[in-house]
Amino acid sequence: QVQLVQSGAEVKKPGASVKVSCKASGYTFTSYGISWVRQAPGQGLEWMGWISAYNGNTNYAQKLQGRVTMTTDTSTSTAYMELRSLRSDDTAVYYCAREWYSSSGWWFDPWGQGTLVTVSS
Amino acid sequence: QSVLTQPPSASGTPGQRVTISCSGSSSNIGSNTVNWYQQLPGTAPKLLIYSNNQRPSGVPDRFSGSKSGTSASLAISGLQSEDEADYYCAAWDDSLNGLYVFGTGTKVTVL
Protein backbone atom coordinates (compact mmCIF):
# COMPACT_ATOMS: atom_id res chain seq x y z
CA GLN A 1 0.00 0.00 0.00
CA VAL A 2 1.05 3.60 -0.51
CA GLN A 3 2.83 4.85 2.57
CA LEU A 4 4.88 7.83 3.72
CA VAL A 5 7.03 7.26 6.80
CA GLN A 6 8.65 10.25 8.46
CA SER A 7 11.68 10.59 10.72
CA GLY A 8 11.38 10.91 14.48
CA ALA A 9 10.81 13.85 16.78
CA GLU A 10 13.45 16.56 17.08
CA VAL A 11 14.32 19.12 19.74
CA LYS A 12 16.31 22.11 18.52
CA LYS A 13 17.59 25.37 19.97
CA PRO A 14 16.60 28.71 18.48
CA GLY A 15 18.77 29.55 15.48
CA ALA A 16 19.51 25.92 14.65
CA SER A 17 18.36 23.93 11.62
CA VAL A 18 16.26 20.79 11.33
CA LYS A 19 15.97 18.30 8.48
CA VAL A 20 12.94 16.01 8.37
CA SER A 21 12.78 12.99 6.07
CA CYS A 22 9.79 11.33 4.42
CA LYS A 23 10.32 7.88 2.90
CA ALA A 24 7.78 6.81 0.28
CA SER A 25 6.79 3.28 -0.64
CA GLY A 26 4.12 1.51 -2.64
CA TYR A 27 4.21 3.76 -5.73
CA THR A 28 6.56 5.20 -8.33
CA PHE A 29 8.20 8.01 -6.39
CA THR A 30 9.05 10.18 -9.39
CA SER A 31 5.46 10.20 -10.66
CA TYR A 32 4.19 12.48 -7.89
CA GLY A 33 5.21 15.58 -6.00
CA ILE A 34 5.50 15.92 -2.24
CA SER A 35 4.10 18.80 -0.22
CA TRP A 36 5.01 19.72 3.32
CA VAL A 37 2.41 21.00 5.78
CA ARG A 38 2.90 22.01 9.39
CA GLN A 39 0.59 22.35 12.37
CA ALA A 40 1.52 24.36 15.45
CA PRO A 41 0.17 23.06 18.78
CA GLY A 42 -3.59 23.50 18.89
CA GLN A 43 -3.58 25.34 15.58
CA GLY A 44 -4.65 24.73 12.00
CA LEU A 45 -2.76 23.48 8.96
CA GLU A 46 -0.21 25.58 7.07
CA TRP A 47 1.17 24.64 3.65
CA MET A 48 4.93 25.12 3.49
CA GLY A 49 5.72 24.23 -0.07
CA TRP A 50 6.01 21.55 -2.74
CA ILE A 51 8.69 19.67 -4.59
CA SER A 52 8.43 17.67 -7.77
CA ALA A 53 10.02 14.27 -7.28
CA TYR A 54 10.36 14.09 -11.08
CA ASN A 55 12.65 17.07 -11.66
CA GLY A 56 13.22 18.71 -8.27
CA ASN A 57 11.25 21.87 -9.06
CA THR A 58 10.04 23.61 -5.94
CA ASN A 59 7.45 26.18 -4.89
CA TYR A 60 7.78 27.53 -1.35
CA ALA A 61 5.29 29.52 0.68
CA GLN A 62 6.38 33.13 0.57
CA LYS A 63 6.62 33.47 4.37
CA LEU A 64 9.24 30.69 4.48
CA GLN A 65 11.28 31.76 1.45
CA GLY A 66 14.96 31.83 2.35
CA ARG A 67 14.60 29.56 5.39
CA VAL A 68 13.24 26.36 3.86
CA THR A 69 14.74 23.93 1.37
CA MET A 70 12.99 20.84 0.04
CA THR A 71 14.90 18.09 -1.72
CA THR A 72 14.43 14.52 -2.85
CA ASP A 73 16.64 11.45 -3.20
CA THR A 74 15.13 9.34 -5.95
CA SER A 75 17.52 6.45 -5.22
CA THR A 76 15.85 5.94 -1.84
CA SER A 77 12.40 7.41 -2.62
CA THR A 78 12.86 9.90 0.17
CA ALA A 79 11.89 13.56 0.41
CA TYR A 80 13.52 16.00 2.81
CA MET A 81 12.51 19.33 4.31
CA GLU A 82 15.15 21.50 5.95
CA LEU A 83 14.17 24.57 7.95
CA ARG A 84 16.89 26.96 9.11
CA SER A 85 17.14 29.75 11.67
CA LEU A 86 14.54 28.08 13.83
CA ARG A 87 12.36 30.19 16.10
CA SER A 88 10.00 29.21 18.88
CA ASP A 89 7.01 29.69 16.58
CA ASP A 90 8.40 26.98 14.30
CA THR A 91 7.43 24.46 16.98
CA ALA A 92 4.94 22.25 15.19
CA VAL A 93 4.14 18.84 13.79
CA TYR A 94 5.50 18.67 10.26
CA TYR A 95 3.72 16.46 7.71
CA CYS A 96 4.69 15.32 4.26
CA ALA A 97 1.95 14.39 1.82
CA ARG A 98 1.86 12.99 -1.70
CA GLU A 99 0.47 15.44 -4.20
CA TRP A 100 -2.16 14.54 -6.74
CA TYR A 101 -2.55 16.94 -9.62
CA SER A 102 -5.01 16.81 -12.47
CA SER A 103 -7.07 19.16 -14.59
CA SER A 104 -9.69 18.96 -11.84
CA GLY A 105 -7.48 20.16 -9.07
CA TRP A 106 -4.64 19.58 -6.62
CA TRP A 107 -4.88 17.57 -3.41
CA PHE A 108 -2.81 15.55 -0.94
CA ASP A 109 -3.16 11.84 -0.29
CA PRO A 110 -1.80 10.07 1.67
CA TRP A 111 -0.05 11.91 4.48
CA GLY A 112 2.91 10.89 6.58
CA GLN A 113 2.43 10.26 10.29
CA GLY A 114 3.98 13.61 11.24
CA THR A 115 7.21 14.70 12.92
CA LEU A 116 7.14 16.89 16.03
CA VAL A 117 9.81 19.58 15.96
CA THR A 118 10.23 21.46 19.22
CA VAL A 119 12.26 24.67 19.28
CA SER A 120 13.29 25.59 22.79
CA SER A 121 16.29 27.06 24.55
CA GLN B 1 -2.79 32.77 8.48
CA SER B 2 -5.75 30.96 6.90
CA VAL B 3 -7.58 32.71 4.11
CA LEU B 4 -10.49 30.25 4.06
CA THR B 5 -12.99 30.84 6.85
CA GLN B 6 -14.84 28.03 8.62
CA PRO B 7 -17.00 28.01 11.75
CA PRO B 8 -14.89 26.91 14.73
CA SER B 9 -17.35 24.26 15.81
CA ALA B 10 -20.35 22.21 14.77
CA SER B 11 -22.25 19.49 16.58
CA GLY B 12 -25.07 17.02 16.25
CA THR B 13 -26.53 13.89 17.73
CA PRO B 14 -25.98 10.48 16.13
CA GLY B 15 -27.95 10.16 12.93
CA GLN B 16 -28.29 13.89 12.36
CA ARG B 17 -26.99 15.86 9.40
CA VAL B 18 -24.22 18.39 9.99
CA THR B 19 -23.03 20.97 7.47
CA ILE B 20 -19.73 22.88 7.57
CA SER B 21 -19.21 26.01 5.48
CA CYS B 22 -15.97 27.30 3.96
CA SER B 23 -15.76 30.86 2.68
CA GLY B 24 -12.99 32.06 0.38
CA SER B 25 -12.41 34.50 -2.45
CA SER B 26 -12.08 34.74 -6.20
CA SER B 27 -8.38 33.78 -6.09
CA ASN B 28 -8.93 30.47 -4.35
CA ILE B 29 -12.38 28.82 -4.15
CA GLY B 30 -13.72 31.09 -6.87
CA SER B 31 -11.25 29.77 -9.43
CA ASN B 32 -10.06 26.40 -8.14
CA THR B 33 -11.53 23.19 -6.79
CA VAL B 34 -11.99 22.53 -3.08
CA ASN B 35 -10.75 19.64 -0.99
CA TRP B 36 -11.71 18.55 2.50
CA TYR B 37 -9.52 16.80 5.05
CA GLN B 38 -10.53 15.00 8.24
CA GLN B 39 -8.17 14.96 11.21
CA LEU B 40 -9.06 12.54 13.98
CA PRO B 41 -7.61 13.37 17.40
CA GLY B 42 -3.86 12.81 17.53
CA THR B 43 -3.56 11.65 13.92
CA ALA B 44 -2.47 13.00 10.56
CA PRO B 45 -5.04 14.59 8.26
CA LYS B 46 -6.81 12.31 5.81
CA LEU B 47 -8.28 13.24 2.43
CA LEU B 48 -12.07 13.19 2.66
CA ILE B 49 -13.30 15.01 -0.47
CA TYR B 50 -11.37 16.17 -3.54
CA SER B 51 -12.33 18.24 -6.59
CA ASN B 52 -15.33 19.76 -4.78
CA ASN B 53 -17.43 16.62 -4.49
CA GLN B 54 -15.39 13.48 -5.19
CA ARG B 55 -14.90 10.85 -2.51
CA PRO B 56 -11.71 8.78 -2.44
CA SER B 57 -12.12 5.04 -2.27
CA GLY B 58 -13.08 3.98 1.23
CA VAL B 59 -14.75 7.23 2.30
CA PRO B 60 -18.39 6.56 3.24
CA ASP B 61 -21.05 8.20 1.10
CA ARG B 62 -22.32 9.92 4.26
CA PHE B 63 -19.77 12.58 3.41
CA SER B 64 -20.52 14.94 0.53
CA GLY B 65 -19.07 18.18 -0.75
CA SER B 66 -20.34 21.05 -2.82
CA LYS B 67 -19.15 24.41 -4.10
CA SER B 68 -20.88 27.57 -5.26
CA GLY B 69 -19.06 30.74 -6.22
CA THR B 70 -16.48 31.54 -3.55
CA SER B 71 -17.92 29.19 -0.92
CA ALA B 72 -17.97 25.47 -0.33
CA SER B 73 -19.59 23.14 2.15
CA LEU B 74 -19.15 19.69 3.59
CA ALA B 75 -22.17 17.69 4.71
CA ILE B 76 -22.11 14.71 7.03
CA SER B 77 -25.36 12.81 7.01
CA GLY B 78 -26.18 10.07 9.49
CA LEU B 79 -23.60 11.43 11.94
CA GLN B 80 -21.66 8.76 13.80
CA SER B 81 -19.48 8.92 16.90
CA GLU B 82 -16.37 8.16 14.84
CA ASP B 83 -16.97 11.35 12.84
CA GLU B 84 -15.87 13.43 15.81
CA ALA B 85 -12.82 15.19 14.39
CA ASP B 86 -11.44 18.41 12.97
CA TYR B 87 -12.35 19.17 9.37
CA TYR B 88 -10.40 21.47 7.06
CA CYS B 89 -11.30 22.81 3.65
CA ALA B 90 -8.46 23.65 1.26
CA ALA B 91 -7.82 25.02 -2.20
CA TRP B 92 -5.08 26.34 -4.41
CA ASP B 93 -4.80 30.15 -4.33
CA ASP B 94 -3.67 31.95 -7.48
CA SER B 95 -2.39 35.04 -5.68
CA LEU B 96 1.32 35.92 -5.40
CA ASN B 97 3.38 32.92 -6.58
CA GLY B 98 0.52 30.57 -5.85
CA LEU B 99 0.02 28.66 -2.65
CA TYR B 100 -2.20 26.01 -1.16
CA VAL B 101 -4.46 27.43 1.52
CA PHE B 102 -6.33 25.67 4.29
CA GLY B 103 -9.44 26.71 6.13
CA THR B 104 -9.42 27.66 9.78
CA GLY B 105 -10.80 24.27 10.72
CA THR B 106 -14.06 23.09 12.28
CA LYS B 107 -14.30 20.83 15.30
CA VAL B 108 -17.25 18.46 14.94
CA THR B 109 -18.63 17.09 18.19
CA VAL B 110 -21.07 14.20 18.36
CA LEU B 111 -23.37 14.84 21.30
Tab-separated table of C-alpha atoms in Angstrom:
chain	number	residue	atom	x	y	z
A	1	GLN	CA	0.000	0.000	0.000
A	2	VAL	CA	1.052	3.600	-0.514
A	3	GLN	CA	2.831	4.854	2.572
A	4	LEU	CA	4.878	7.829	3.718
A	5	VAL	CA	7.029	7.264	6.804
A	6	GLN	CA	8.649	10.255	8.459
A	7	SER	CA	11.676	10.590	10.716
A	8	GLY	CA	11.378	10.915	14.478
A	9	ALA	CA	10.806	13.851	16.776
A	10	GLU	CA	13.449	16.557	17.078
A	11	VAL	CA	14.323	19.119	19.739
A	12	LYS	CA	16.307	22.106	18.518
A	13	LYS	CA	17.592	25.367	19.965
A	14	PRO	CA	16.604	28.714	18.476
A	15	GLY	CA	18.769	29.551	15.485
A	16	ALA	CA	19.511	25.918	14.649
A	17	SER	CA	18.358	23.934	11.617
A	18	VAL	CA	16.261	20.790	11.326
A	19	LYS	CA	15.969	18.298	8.480
A	20	VAL	CA	12.941	16.011	8.369
A	21	SER	CA	12.778	12.993	6.070
A	22	CYS	CA	9.795	11.335	4.417
A	23	LYS	CA	10.318	7.884	2.897
A	24	ALA	CA	7.783	6.810	0.285
A	25	SER	CA	6.791	3.282	-0.637
A	26	GLY	CA	4.121	1.511	-2.644
A	27	TYR	CA	4.210	3.760	-5.728
A	28	THR	CA	6.558	5.196	-8.328
A	29	PHE	CA	8.198	8.012	-6.392
A	30	THR	CA	9.050	10.180	-9.386
A	31	SER	CA	5.460	10.204	-10.665
A	32	TYR	CA	4.192	12.480	-7.892
A	33	GLY	CA	5.207	15.576	-6.002
A	34	ILE	CA	5.504	15.920	-2.239
A	35	SER	CA	4.103	18.800	-0.223
A	36	TRP	CA	5.010	19.723	3.324
A	37	VAL	CA	2.407	20.996	5.785
A	38	ARG	CA	2.902	22.008	9.389
A	39	GLN	CA	0.590	22.351	12.366
A	40	ALA	CA	1.517	24.358	15.446
A	41	PRO	CA	0.170	23.059	18.775
A	42	GLY	CA	-3.595	23.497	18.892
A	43	GLN	CA	-3.582	25.345	15.579
A	44	GLY	CA	-4.646	24.726	12.000
A	45	LEU	CA	-2.763	23.481	8.959
A	46	GLU	CA	-0.205	25.585	7.075
A	47	TRP	CA	1.167	24.643	3.653
A	48	MET	CA	4.928	25.116	3.494
A	49	GLY	CA	5.722	24.227	-0.072
A	50	TRP	CA	6.012	21.551	-2.737
A	51	ILE	CA	8.687	19.666	-4.586
A	52	SER	CA	8.434	17.667	-7.773
A	53	ALA	CA	10.016	14.266	-7.278
A	54	TYR	CA	10.356	14.091	-11.080
A	55	ASN	CA	12.649	17.074	-11.659
A	56	GLY	CA	13.224	18.714	-8.273
A	57	ASN	CA	11.250	21.872	-9.060
A	58	THR	CA	10.041	23.613	-5.935
A	59	ASN	CA	7.451	26.175	-4.885
A	60	TYR	CA	7.776	27.528	-1.353
A	61	ALA	CA	5.286	29.517	0.683
A	62	GLN	CA	6.377	33.130	0.573
A	63	LYS	CA	6.616	33.465	4.367
A	64	LEU	CA	9.237	30.688	4.484
A	65	GLN	CA	11.283	31.758	1.450
A	66	GLY	CA	14.963	31.835	2.350
A	67	ARG	CA	14.599	29.557	5.392
A	68	VAL	CA	13.236	26.356	3.856
A	69	THR	CA	14.741	23.925	1.371
A	70	MET	CA	12.987	20.839	0.036
A	71	THR	CA	14.899	18.091	-1.721
A	72	THR	CA	14.429	14.515	-2.849
A	73	ASP	CA	16.642	11.453	-3.204
A	74	THR	CA	15.132	9.335	-5.945
A	75	SER	CA	17.523	6.452	-5.225
A	76	THR	CA	15.855	5.938	-1.844
A	77	SER	CA	12.402	7.413	-2.625
A	78	THR	CA	12.863	9.903	0.166
A	79	ALA	CA	11.895	13.561	0.411
A	80	TYR	CA	13.523	15.999	2.805
A	81	MET	CA	12.510	19.331	4.313
A	82	GLU	CA	15.148	21.503	5.946
A	83	LEU	CA	14.168	24.567	7.952
A	84	ARG	CA	16.893	26.959	9.107
A	85	SER	CA	17.143	29.755	11.669
A	86	LEU	CA	14.543	28.082	13.829
A	87	ARG	CA	12.361	30.189	16.096
A	88	SER	CA	10.000	29.211	18.877
A	89	ASP	CA	7.011	29.689	16.581
A	90	ASP	CA	8.399	26.981	14.296
A	91	THR	CA	7.435	24.458	16.980
A	92	ALA	CA	4.936	22.250	15.191
A	93	VAL	CA	4.144	18.842	13.794
A	94	TYR	CA	5.497	18.667	10.256
A	95	TYR	CA	3.721	16.455	7.714
A	96	CYS	CA	4.685	15.320	4.256
A	97	ALA	CA	1.953	14.394	1.815
A	98	ARG	CA	1.855	12.989	-1.702
A	99	GLU	CA	0.475	15.440	-4.202
A	100	TRP	CA	-2.156	14.537	-6.736
A	101	TYR	CA	-2.546	16.942	-9.623
A	102	SER	CA	-5.008	16.814	-12.475
A	103	SER	CA	-7.072	19.165	-14.589
A	104	SER	CA	-9.686	18.961	-11.845
A	105	GLY	CA	-7.479	20.160	-9.067
A	106	TRP	CA	-4.641	19.576	-6.624
A	107	TRP	CA	-4.875	17.571	-3.413
A	108	PHE	CA	-2.814	15.551	-0.945
A	109	ASP	CA	-3.164	11.836	-0.288
A	110	PRO	CA	-1.801	10.067	1.667
A	111	TRP	CA	-0.046	11.911	4.482
A	112	GLY	CA	2.912	10.891	6.583
A	113	GLN	CA	2.427	10.263	10.293
A	114	GLY	CA	3.978	13.612	11.241
A	115	THR	CA	7.212	14.701	12.921
A	116	LEU	CA	7.143	16.886	16.026
A	117	VAL	CA	9.813	19.583	15.959
A	118	THR	CA	10.232	21.461	19.218
A	119	VAL	CA	12.256	24.666	19.283
A	120	SER	CA	13.288	25.585	22.790
A	121	SER	CA	16.287	27.062	24.547
B	1	GLN	CA	-2.793	32.770	8.481
B	2	SER	CA	-5.749	30.963	6.897
B	3	VAL	CA	-7.585	32.706	4.106
B	4	LEU	CA	-10.489	30.255	4.060
B	5	THR	CA	-12.991	30.844	6.847
B	6	GLN	CA	-14.845	28.030	8.621
B	7	PRO	CA	-17.001	28.012	11.748
B	8	PRO	CA	-14.890	26.915	14.726
B	9	SER	CA	-17.346	24.258	15.809
B	10	ALA	CA	-20.354	22.212	14.771
B	11	SER	CA	-22.252	19.491	16.578
B	12	GLY	CA	-25.066	17.021	16.254
B	13	THR	CA	-26.529	13.891	17.725
B	14	PRO	CA	-25.980	10.484	16.135
B	15	GLY	CA	-27.948	10.157	12.929
B	16	GLN	CA	-28.289	13.893	12.364
B	17	ARG	CA	-26.990	15.856	9.397
B	18	VAL	CA	-24.221	18.393	9.990
B	19	THR	CA	-23.026	20.968	7.474
B	20	ILE	CA	-19.725	22.876	7.572
B	21	SER	CA	-19.209	26.005	5.479
B	22	CYS	CA	-15.969	27.296	3.960
B	23	SER	CA	-15.764	30.858	2.675
B	24	GLY	CA	-12.993	32.055	0.380
B	25	SER	CA	-12.407	34.502	-2.448
B	26	SER	CA	-12.079	34.742	-6.205
B	27	SER	CA	-8.376	33.783	-6.092
B	28	ASN	CA	-8.934	30.471	-4.347
B	29	ILE	CA	-12.375	28.819	-4.155
B	30	GLY	CA	-13.720	31.094	-6.874
B	31	SER	CA	-11.251	29.773	-9.434
B	32	ASN	CA	-10.062	26.396	-8.143
B	33	THR	CA	-11.525	23.191	-6.793
B	34	VAL	CA	-11.986	22.533	-3.081
B	35	ASN	CA	-10.755	19.640	-0.993
B	36	TRP	CA	-11.712	18.547	2.500
B	37	TYR	CA	-9.525	16.795	5.055
B	38	GLN	CA	-10.530	15.002	8.244
B	39	GLN	CA	-8.168	14.958	11.212
B	40	LEU	CA	-9.064	12.539	13.976
B	41	PRO	CA	-7.606	13.370	17.403
B	42	GLY	CA	-3.856	12.807	17.530
B	43	THR	CA	-3.560	11.648	13.923
B	44	ALA	CA	-2.470	12.997	10.561
B	45	PRO	CA	-5.042	14.586	8.255
B	46	LYS	CA	-6.806	12.308	5.805
B	47	LEU	CA	-8.276	13.241	2.427
B	48	LEU	CA	-12.073	13.189	2.657
B	49	ILE	CA	-13.301	15.011	-0.474
B	50	TYR	CA	-11.371	16.173	-3.541
B	51	SER	CA	-12.332	18.240	-6.588
B	52	ASN	CA	-15.331	19.762	-4.780
B	53	ASN	CA	-17.432	16.618	-4.492
B	54	GLN	CA	-15.394	13.484	-5.189
B	55	ARG	CA	-14.895	10.849	-2.509
B	56	PRO	CA	-11.707	8.779	-2.444
B	57	SER	CA	-12.115	5.043	-2.273
B	58	GLY	CA	-13.079	3.982	1.234
B	59	VAL	CA	-14.749	7.229	2.298
B	60	PRO	CA	-18.390	6.565	3.237
B	61	ASP	CA	-21.054	8.202	1.098
B	62	ARG	CA	-22.322	9.924	4.257
B	63	PHE	CA	-19.765	12.578	3.406
B	64	SER	CA	-20.525	14.938	0.529
B	65	GLY	CA	-19.070	18.182	-0.751
B	66	SER	CA	-20.345	21.048	-2.821
B	67	LYS	CA	-19.152	24.407	-4.096
B	68	SER	CA	-20.876	27.567	-5.260
B	69	GLY	CA	-19.062	30.736	-6.224
B	70	THR	CA	-16.478	31.538	-3.551
B	71	SER	CA	-17.923	29.189	-0.917
B	72	ALA	CA	-17.972	25.470	-0.329
B	73	SER	CA	-19.587	23.142	2.145
B	74	LEU	CA	-19.153	19.690	3.594
B	75	ALA	CA	-22.171	17.691	4.714
B	76	ILE	CA	-22.114	14.711	7.025
B	77	SER	CA	-25.361	12.808	7.006
B	78	GLY	CA	-26.183	10.075	9.492
B	79	LEU	CA	-23.600	11.430	11.936
B	80	GLN	CA	-21.656	8.757	13.796
B	81	SER	CA	-19.479	8.917	16.898
B	82	GLU	CA	-16.369	8.159	14.843
B	83	ASP	CA	-16.973	11.350	12.840
B	84	GLU	CA	-15.867	13.434	15.813
B	85	ALA	CA	-12.823	15.188	14.391
B	86	ASP	CA	-11.440	18.412	12.969
B	87	TYR	CA	-12.351	19.173	9.368
B	88	TYR	CA	-10.396	21.470	7.063
B	89	CYS	CA	-11.300	22.814	3.646
B	90	ALA	CA	-8.459	23.648	1.264
B	91	ALA	CA	-7.822	25.024	-2.204
B	92	TRP	CA	-5.085	26.345	-4.414
B	93	ASP	CA	-4.799	30.147	-4.327
B	94	ASP	CA	-3.673	31.946	-7.478
B	95	SER	CA	-2.388	35.044	-5.681
B	96	LEU	CA	1.324	35.922	-5.403
B	97	ASN	CA	3.381	32.917	-6.581
B	98	GLY	CA	0.518	30.572	-5.849
B	99	LEU	CA	0.021	28.661	-2.647
B	100	TYR	CA	-2.203	26.014	-1.155
B	101	VAL	CA	-4.459	27.430	1.519
B	102	PHE	CA	-6.328	25.675	4.293
B	103	GLY	CA	-9.441	26.712	6.131
B	104	THR	CA	-9.420	27.663	9.784
B	105	GLY	CA	-10.803	24.268	10.724
B	106	THR	CA	-14.063	23.087	12.284
B	107	LYS	CA	-14.297	20.828	15.297
B	108	VAL	CA	-17.251	18.456	14.938
B	109	THR	CA	-18.630	17.093	18.192
B	110	VAL	CA	-21.069	14.196	18.362
B	111	LEU	CA	-23.371	14.842	21.303
